[in-house]
PDB file of C-alpha atoms in Angstrom:
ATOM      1  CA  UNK A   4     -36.234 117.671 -13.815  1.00  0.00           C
ATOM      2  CA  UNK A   5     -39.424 115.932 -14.420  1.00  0.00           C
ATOM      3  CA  UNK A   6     -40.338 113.507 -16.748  1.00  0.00           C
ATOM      4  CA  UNK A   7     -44.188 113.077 -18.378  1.00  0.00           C
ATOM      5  CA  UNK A   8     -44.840 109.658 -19.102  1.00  0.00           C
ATOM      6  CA  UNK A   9     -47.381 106.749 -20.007  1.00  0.00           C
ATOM      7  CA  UNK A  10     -47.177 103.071 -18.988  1.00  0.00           C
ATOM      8  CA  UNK A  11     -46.480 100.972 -22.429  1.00  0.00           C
ATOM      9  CA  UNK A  12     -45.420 104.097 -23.941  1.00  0.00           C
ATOM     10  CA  UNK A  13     -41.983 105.265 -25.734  1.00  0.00           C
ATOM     11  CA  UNK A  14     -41.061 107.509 -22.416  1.00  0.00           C
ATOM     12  CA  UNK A  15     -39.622 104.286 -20.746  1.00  0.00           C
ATOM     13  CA  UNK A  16     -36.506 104.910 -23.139  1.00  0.00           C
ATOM     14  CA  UNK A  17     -35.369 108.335 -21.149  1.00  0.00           C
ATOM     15  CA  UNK A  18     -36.627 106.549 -17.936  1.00  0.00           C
ATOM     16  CA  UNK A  19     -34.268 104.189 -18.987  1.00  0.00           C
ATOM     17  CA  UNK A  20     -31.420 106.529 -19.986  1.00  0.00           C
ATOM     18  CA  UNK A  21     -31.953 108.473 -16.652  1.00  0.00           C
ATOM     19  CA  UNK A  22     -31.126 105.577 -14.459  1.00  0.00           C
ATOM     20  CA  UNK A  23     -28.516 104.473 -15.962  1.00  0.00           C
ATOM     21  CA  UNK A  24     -26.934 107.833 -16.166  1.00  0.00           C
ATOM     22  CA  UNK A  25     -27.383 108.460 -12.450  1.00  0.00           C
ATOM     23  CA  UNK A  26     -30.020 110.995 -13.025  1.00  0.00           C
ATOM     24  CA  UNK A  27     -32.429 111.633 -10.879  1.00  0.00           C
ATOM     25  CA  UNK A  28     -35.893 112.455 -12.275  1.00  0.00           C
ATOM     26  CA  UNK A  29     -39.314 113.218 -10.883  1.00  0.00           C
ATOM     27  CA  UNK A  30     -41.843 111.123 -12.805  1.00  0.00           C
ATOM     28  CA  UNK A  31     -45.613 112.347 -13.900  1.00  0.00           C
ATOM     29  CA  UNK A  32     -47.892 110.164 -14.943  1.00  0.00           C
ATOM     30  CA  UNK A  33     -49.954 111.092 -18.494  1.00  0.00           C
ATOM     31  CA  UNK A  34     -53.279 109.374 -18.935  1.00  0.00           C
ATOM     32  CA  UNK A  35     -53.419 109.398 -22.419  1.00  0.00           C
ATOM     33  CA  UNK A  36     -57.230 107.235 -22.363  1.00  0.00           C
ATOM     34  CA  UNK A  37     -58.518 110.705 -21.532  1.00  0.00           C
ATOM     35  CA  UNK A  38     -59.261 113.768 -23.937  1.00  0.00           C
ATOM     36  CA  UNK A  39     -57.882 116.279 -22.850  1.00  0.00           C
ATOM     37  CA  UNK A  40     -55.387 114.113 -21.989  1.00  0.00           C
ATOM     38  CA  UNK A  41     -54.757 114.681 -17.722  1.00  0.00           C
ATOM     39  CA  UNK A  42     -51.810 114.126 -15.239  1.00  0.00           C
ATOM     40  CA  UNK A  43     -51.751 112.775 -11.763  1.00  0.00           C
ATOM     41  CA  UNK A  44     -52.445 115.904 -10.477  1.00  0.00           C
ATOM     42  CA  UNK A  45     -55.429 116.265 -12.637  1.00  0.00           C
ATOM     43  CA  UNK A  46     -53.748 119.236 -15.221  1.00  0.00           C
ATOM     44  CA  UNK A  47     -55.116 119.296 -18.814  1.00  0.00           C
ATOM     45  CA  UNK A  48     -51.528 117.960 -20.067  1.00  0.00           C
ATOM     46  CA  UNK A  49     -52.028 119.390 -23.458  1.00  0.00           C
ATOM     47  CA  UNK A  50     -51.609 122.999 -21.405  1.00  0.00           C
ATOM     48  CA  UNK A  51     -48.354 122.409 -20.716  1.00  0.00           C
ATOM     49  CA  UNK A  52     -47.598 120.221 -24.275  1.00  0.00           C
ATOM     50  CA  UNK A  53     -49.651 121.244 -26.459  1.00  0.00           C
ATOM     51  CA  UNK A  54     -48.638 118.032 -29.148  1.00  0.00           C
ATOM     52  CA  UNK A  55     -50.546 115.812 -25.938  1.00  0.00           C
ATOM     53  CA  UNK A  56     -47.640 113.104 -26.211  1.00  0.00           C
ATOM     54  CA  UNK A  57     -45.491 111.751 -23.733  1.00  0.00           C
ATOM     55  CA  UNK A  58     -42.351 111.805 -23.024  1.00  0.00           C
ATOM     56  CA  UNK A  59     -41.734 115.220 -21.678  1.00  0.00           C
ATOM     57  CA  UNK A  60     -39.065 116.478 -20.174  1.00  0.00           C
ATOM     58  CA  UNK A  61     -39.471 119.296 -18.223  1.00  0.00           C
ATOM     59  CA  UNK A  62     -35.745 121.292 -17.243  1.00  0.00           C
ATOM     60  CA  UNK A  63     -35.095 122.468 -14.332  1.00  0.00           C
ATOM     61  CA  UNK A  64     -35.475 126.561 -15.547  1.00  0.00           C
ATOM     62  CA  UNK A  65     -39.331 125.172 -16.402  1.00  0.00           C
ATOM     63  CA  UNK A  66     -38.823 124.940 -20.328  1.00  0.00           C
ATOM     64  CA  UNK A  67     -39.824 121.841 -22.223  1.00  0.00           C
ATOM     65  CA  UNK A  68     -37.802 118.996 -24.165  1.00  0.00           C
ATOM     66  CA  UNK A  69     -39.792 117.074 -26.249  1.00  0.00           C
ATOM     67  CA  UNK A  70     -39.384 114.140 -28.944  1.00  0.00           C
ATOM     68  CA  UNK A  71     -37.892 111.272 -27.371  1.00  0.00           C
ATOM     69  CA  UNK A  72     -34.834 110.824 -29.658  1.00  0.00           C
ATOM     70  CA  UNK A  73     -33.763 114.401 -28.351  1.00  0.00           C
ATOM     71  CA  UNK A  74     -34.270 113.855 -24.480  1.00  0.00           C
ATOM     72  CA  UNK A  75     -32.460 110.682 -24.584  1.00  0.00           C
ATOM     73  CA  UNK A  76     -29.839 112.249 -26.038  1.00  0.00           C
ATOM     74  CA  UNK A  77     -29.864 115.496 -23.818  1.00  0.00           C
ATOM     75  CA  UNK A  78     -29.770 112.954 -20.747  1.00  0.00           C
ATOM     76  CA  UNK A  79     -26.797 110.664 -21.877  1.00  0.00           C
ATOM     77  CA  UNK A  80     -24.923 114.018 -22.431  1.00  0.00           C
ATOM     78  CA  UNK A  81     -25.385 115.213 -19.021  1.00  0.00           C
ATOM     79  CA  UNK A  82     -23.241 112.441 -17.859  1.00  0.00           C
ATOM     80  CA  UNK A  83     -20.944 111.267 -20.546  1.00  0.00           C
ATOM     81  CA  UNK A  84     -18.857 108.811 -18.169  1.00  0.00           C
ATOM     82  CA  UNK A  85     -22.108 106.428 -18.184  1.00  0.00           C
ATOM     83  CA  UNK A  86     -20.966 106.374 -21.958  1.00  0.00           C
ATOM     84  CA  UNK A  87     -24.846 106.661 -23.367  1.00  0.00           C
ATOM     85  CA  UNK A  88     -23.852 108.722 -25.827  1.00  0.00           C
ATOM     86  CA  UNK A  89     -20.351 109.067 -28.077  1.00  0.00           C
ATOM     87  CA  UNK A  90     -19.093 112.264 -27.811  1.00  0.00           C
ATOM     88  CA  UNK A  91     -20.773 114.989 -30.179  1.00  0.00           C
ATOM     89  CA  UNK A  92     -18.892 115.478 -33.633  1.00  0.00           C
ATOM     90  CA  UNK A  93     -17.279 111.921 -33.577  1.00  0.00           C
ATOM     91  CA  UNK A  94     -18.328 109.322 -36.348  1.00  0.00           C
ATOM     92  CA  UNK A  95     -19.658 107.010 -33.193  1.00  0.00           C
ATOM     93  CA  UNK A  96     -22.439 110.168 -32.183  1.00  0.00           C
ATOM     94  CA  UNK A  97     -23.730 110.210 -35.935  1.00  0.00           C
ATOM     95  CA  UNK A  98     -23.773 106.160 -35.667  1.00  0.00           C
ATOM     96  CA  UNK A  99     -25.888 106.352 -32.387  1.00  0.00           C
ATOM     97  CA  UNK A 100     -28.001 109.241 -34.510  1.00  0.00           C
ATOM     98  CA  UNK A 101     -28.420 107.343 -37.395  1.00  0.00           C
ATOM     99  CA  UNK A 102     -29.801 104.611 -35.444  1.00  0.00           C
ATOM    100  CA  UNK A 103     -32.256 106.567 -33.134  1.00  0.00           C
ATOM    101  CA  UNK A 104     -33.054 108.039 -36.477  1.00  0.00           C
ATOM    102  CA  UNK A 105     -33.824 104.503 -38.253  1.00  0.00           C
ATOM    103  CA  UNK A 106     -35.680 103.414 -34.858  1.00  0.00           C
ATOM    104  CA  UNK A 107     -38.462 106.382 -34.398  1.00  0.00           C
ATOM    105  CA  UNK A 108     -38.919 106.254 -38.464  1.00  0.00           C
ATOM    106  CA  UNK A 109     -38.749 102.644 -39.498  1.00  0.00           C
ATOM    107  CA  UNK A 110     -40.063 100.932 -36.380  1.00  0.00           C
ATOM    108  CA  UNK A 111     -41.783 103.013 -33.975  1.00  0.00           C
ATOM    109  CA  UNK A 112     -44.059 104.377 -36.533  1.00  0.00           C
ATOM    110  CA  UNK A 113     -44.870 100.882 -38.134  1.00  0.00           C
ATOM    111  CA  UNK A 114     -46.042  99.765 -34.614  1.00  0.00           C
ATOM    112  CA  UNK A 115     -47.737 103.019 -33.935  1.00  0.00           C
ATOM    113  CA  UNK A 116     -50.467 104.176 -34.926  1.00  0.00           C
ATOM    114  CA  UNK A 117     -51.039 101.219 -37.214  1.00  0.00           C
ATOM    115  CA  UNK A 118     -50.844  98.229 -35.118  1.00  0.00           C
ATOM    116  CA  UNK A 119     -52.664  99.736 -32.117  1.00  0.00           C
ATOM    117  CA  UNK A 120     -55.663 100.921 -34.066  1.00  0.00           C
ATOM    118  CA  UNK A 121     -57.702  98.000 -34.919  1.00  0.00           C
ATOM    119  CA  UNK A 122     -60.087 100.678 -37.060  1.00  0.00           C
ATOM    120  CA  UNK A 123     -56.718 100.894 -39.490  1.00  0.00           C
ATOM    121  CA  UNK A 124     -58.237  97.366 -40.684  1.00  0.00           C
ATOM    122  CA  UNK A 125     -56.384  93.907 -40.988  1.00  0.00           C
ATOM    123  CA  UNK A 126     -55.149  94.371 -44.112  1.00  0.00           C
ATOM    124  CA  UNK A 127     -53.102  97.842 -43.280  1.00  0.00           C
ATOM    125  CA  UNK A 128     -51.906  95.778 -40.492  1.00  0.00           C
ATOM    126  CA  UNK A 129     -50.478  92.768 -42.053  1.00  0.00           C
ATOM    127  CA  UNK A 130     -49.040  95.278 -44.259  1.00  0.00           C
ATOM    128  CA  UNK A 131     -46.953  97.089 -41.086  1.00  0.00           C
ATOM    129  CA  UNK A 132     -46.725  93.839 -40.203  1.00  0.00           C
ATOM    130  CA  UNK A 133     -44.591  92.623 -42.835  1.00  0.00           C
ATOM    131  CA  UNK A 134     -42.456  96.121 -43.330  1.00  0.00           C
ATOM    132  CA  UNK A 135     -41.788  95.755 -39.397  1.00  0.00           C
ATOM    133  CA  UNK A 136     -40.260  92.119 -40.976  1.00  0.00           C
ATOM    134  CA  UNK A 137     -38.080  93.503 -42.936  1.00  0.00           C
ATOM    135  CA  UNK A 138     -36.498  96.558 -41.003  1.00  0.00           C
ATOM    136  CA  UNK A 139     -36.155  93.854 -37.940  1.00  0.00           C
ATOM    137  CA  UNK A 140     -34.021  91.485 -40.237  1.00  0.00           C
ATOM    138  CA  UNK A 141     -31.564  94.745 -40.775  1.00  0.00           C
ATOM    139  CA  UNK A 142     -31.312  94.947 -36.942  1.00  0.00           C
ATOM    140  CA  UNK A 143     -30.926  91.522 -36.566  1.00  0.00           C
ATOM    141  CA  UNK A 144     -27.903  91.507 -39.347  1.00  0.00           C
ATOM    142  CA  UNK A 145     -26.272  94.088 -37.046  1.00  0.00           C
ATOM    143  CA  UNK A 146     -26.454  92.106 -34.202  1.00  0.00           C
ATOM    144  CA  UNK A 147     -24.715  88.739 -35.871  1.00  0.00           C
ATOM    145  CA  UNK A 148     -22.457  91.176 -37.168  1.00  0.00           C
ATOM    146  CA  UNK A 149     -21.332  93.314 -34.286  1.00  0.00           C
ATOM    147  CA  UNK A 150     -23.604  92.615 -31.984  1.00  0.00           C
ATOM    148  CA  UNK A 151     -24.741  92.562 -28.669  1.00  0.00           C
ATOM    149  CA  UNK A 152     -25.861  95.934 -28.735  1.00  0.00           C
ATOM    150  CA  UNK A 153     -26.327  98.656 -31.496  1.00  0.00           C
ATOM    151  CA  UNK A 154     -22.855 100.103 -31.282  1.00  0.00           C
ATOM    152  CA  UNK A 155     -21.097  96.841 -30.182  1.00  0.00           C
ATOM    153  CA  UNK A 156     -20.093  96.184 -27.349  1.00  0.00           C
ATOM    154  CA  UNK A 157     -21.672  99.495 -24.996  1.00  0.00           C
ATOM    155  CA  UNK A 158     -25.186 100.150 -23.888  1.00  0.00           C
ATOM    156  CA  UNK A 159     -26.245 103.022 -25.571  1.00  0.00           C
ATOM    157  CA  UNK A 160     -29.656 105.673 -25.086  1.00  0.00           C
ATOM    158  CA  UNK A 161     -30.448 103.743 -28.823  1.00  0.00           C
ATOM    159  CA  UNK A 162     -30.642 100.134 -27.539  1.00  0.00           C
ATOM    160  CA  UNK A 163     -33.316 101.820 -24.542  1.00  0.00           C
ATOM    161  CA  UNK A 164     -35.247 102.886 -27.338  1.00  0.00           C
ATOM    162  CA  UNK A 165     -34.804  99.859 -29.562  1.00  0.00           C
ATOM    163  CA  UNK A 166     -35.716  97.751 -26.168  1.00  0.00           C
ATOM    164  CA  UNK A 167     -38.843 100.095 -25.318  1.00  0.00           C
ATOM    165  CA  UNK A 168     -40.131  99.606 -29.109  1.00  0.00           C
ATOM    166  CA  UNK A 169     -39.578  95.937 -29.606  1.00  0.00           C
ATOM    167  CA  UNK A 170     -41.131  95.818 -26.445  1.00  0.00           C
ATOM    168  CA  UNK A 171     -44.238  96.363 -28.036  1.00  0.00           C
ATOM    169  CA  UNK A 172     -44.179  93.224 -29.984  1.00  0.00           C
ATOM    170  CA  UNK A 173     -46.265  90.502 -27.898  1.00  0.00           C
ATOM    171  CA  UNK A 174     -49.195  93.154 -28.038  1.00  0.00           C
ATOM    172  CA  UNK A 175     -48.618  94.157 -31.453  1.00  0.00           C
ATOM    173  CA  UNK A 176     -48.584  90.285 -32.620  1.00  0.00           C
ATOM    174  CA  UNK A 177     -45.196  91.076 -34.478  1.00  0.00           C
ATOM    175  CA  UNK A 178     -43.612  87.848 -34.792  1.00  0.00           C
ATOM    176  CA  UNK A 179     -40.364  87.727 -32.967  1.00  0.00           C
ATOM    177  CA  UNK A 180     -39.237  83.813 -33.715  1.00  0.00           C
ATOM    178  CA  UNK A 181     -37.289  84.530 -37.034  1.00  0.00           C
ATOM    179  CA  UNK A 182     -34.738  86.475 -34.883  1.00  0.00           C
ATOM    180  CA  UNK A 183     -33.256  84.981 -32.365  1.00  0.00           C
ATOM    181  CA  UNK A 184     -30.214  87.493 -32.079  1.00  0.00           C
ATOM    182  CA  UNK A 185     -32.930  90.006 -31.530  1.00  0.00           C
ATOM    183  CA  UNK A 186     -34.554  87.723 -28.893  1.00  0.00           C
ATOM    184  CA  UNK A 187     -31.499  87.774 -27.250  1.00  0.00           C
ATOM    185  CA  UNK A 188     -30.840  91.811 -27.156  1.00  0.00           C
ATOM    186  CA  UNK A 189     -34.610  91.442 -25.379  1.00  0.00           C
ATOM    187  CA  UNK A 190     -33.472  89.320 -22.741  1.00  0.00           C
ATOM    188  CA  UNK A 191     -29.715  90.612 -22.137  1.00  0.00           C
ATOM    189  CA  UNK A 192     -31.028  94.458 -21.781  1.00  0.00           C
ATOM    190  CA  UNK A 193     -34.019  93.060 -19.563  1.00  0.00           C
ATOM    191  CA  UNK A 194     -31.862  92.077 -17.475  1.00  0.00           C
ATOM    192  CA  UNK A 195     -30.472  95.526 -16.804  1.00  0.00           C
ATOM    193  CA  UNK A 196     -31.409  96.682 -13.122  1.00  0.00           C
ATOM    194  CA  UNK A 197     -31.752  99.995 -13.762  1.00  0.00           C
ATOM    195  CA  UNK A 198     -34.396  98.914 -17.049  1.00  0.00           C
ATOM    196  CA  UNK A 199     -36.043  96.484 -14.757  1.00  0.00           C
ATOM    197  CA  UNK A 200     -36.531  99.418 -11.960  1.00  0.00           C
ATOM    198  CA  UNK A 201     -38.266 101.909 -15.016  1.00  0.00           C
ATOM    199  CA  UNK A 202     -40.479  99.351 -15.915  1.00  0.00           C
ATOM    200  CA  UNK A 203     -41.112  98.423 -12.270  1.00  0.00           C
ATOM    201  CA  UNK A 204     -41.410 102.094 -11.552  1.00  0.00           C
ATOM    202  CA  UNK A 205     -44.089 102.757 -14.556  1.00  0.00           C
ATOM    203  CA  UNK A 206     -46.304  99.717 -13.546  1.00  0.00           C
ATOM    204  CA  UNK A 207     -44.934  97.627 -16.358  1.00  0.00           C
ATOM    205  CA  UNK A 208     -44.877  93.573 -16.108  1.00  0.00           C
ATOM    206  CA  UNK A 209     -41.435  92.251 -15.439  1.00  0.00           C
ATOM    207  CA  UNK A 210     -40.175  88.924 -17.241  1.00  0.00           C
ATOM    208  CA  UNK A 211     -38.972  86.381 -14.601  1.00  0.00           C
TER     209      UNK A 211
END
């Protein structure tokens, strides 16, 4: 399989997944700076995705997974003993759902597009800003109640996602000091090995 990505981007969450469910993955590199955007090898990306976003998954019959809530899921479930993913049909599998669910809506699109745009203006952004505030204080609740990840005590392909996302935060100028459970879900899952070799492996700067 092969996985289309972008440095800084929301496809180190199945990089992320991969590793840590033993899977191995060939990676290609998306410039998304360029229109069209282009691979490594130089391909007009949006010829083989024609949505232009990363991540990508490409299976190994030559079809094409896309939306990163589904290919994290779709990797945890090829190797359920890495416990990614609860079992489909049990409460626990909606729980993980309804949290990859909150993340891509309430978070993910509050960061982007509208704190990466500067054109959006500093008012929309102090706006996203202050909604990002409030969803963050529900994940940070969660943690003091159950915490230290999402589902409790397991790693799970949602706290890759929630890591990859919060992630964006120094960059974004989202203020993190108000949550210092959340702080520590930062520095417990960067920790990981197998996070610190995606971000290694996508050019990403590693915390000491």
């Amino acid at each position: 399989m092969k996985l289309y990505y972008a440095t800084g981007t929301c496809s180190l969450s199945p990089h992320i997944v991969a590793l840590e469910a033993g899977i191995a993955l060939d990676l290609e590199r998306v410039d998304i700076r360029t229109t069209p955007h282009r691979t490594e090898s130089g391909a007009d990306f949006t010829a083989r995705h024609a949505n232009g976003y990363v991540p990508a998954l490409e299976l190994d019959d030559g079809s094409l997974l896309t939306e990163g809530v589904a290919i994290v899921q779709y990797l945890a479930d090829l190797n359920p003993d890495a416990d990614l993913a609860p079992p489909a049909g049990t409460p626990e599998r909606y729980r993980l759902q309804s949290w990859l669910n909150f993340i891509a809506t309430e978070l993910h699109k509050m960061y982007s597009p509208w704190l990466f745009h500067p054109e959006y203006g500093a008012q929309a952004q102090e706006v996203a800003r202050d909604k990002i505030a409030e969803r963050l204080a529900y994940v940070e609740r969660q943690f003091a109640a159950s915490g230290p990840f999402l589902l409790g005590d397991t790693f799970t392909a949602a706290d890759a996602y929630l890591f990859t996302i919060i992630g964006w935060s120094a960059f974004a100028r989202v203020d993190l000091t108000p949550f210092p459970q959340l702080r520590d879900f930062l520095d417990l899952v960067g920790a990981r090995p197998h996070v610190r070799e995606a971000m290694n492996a996508e050019g990403m700067k590693l915390a000491a």
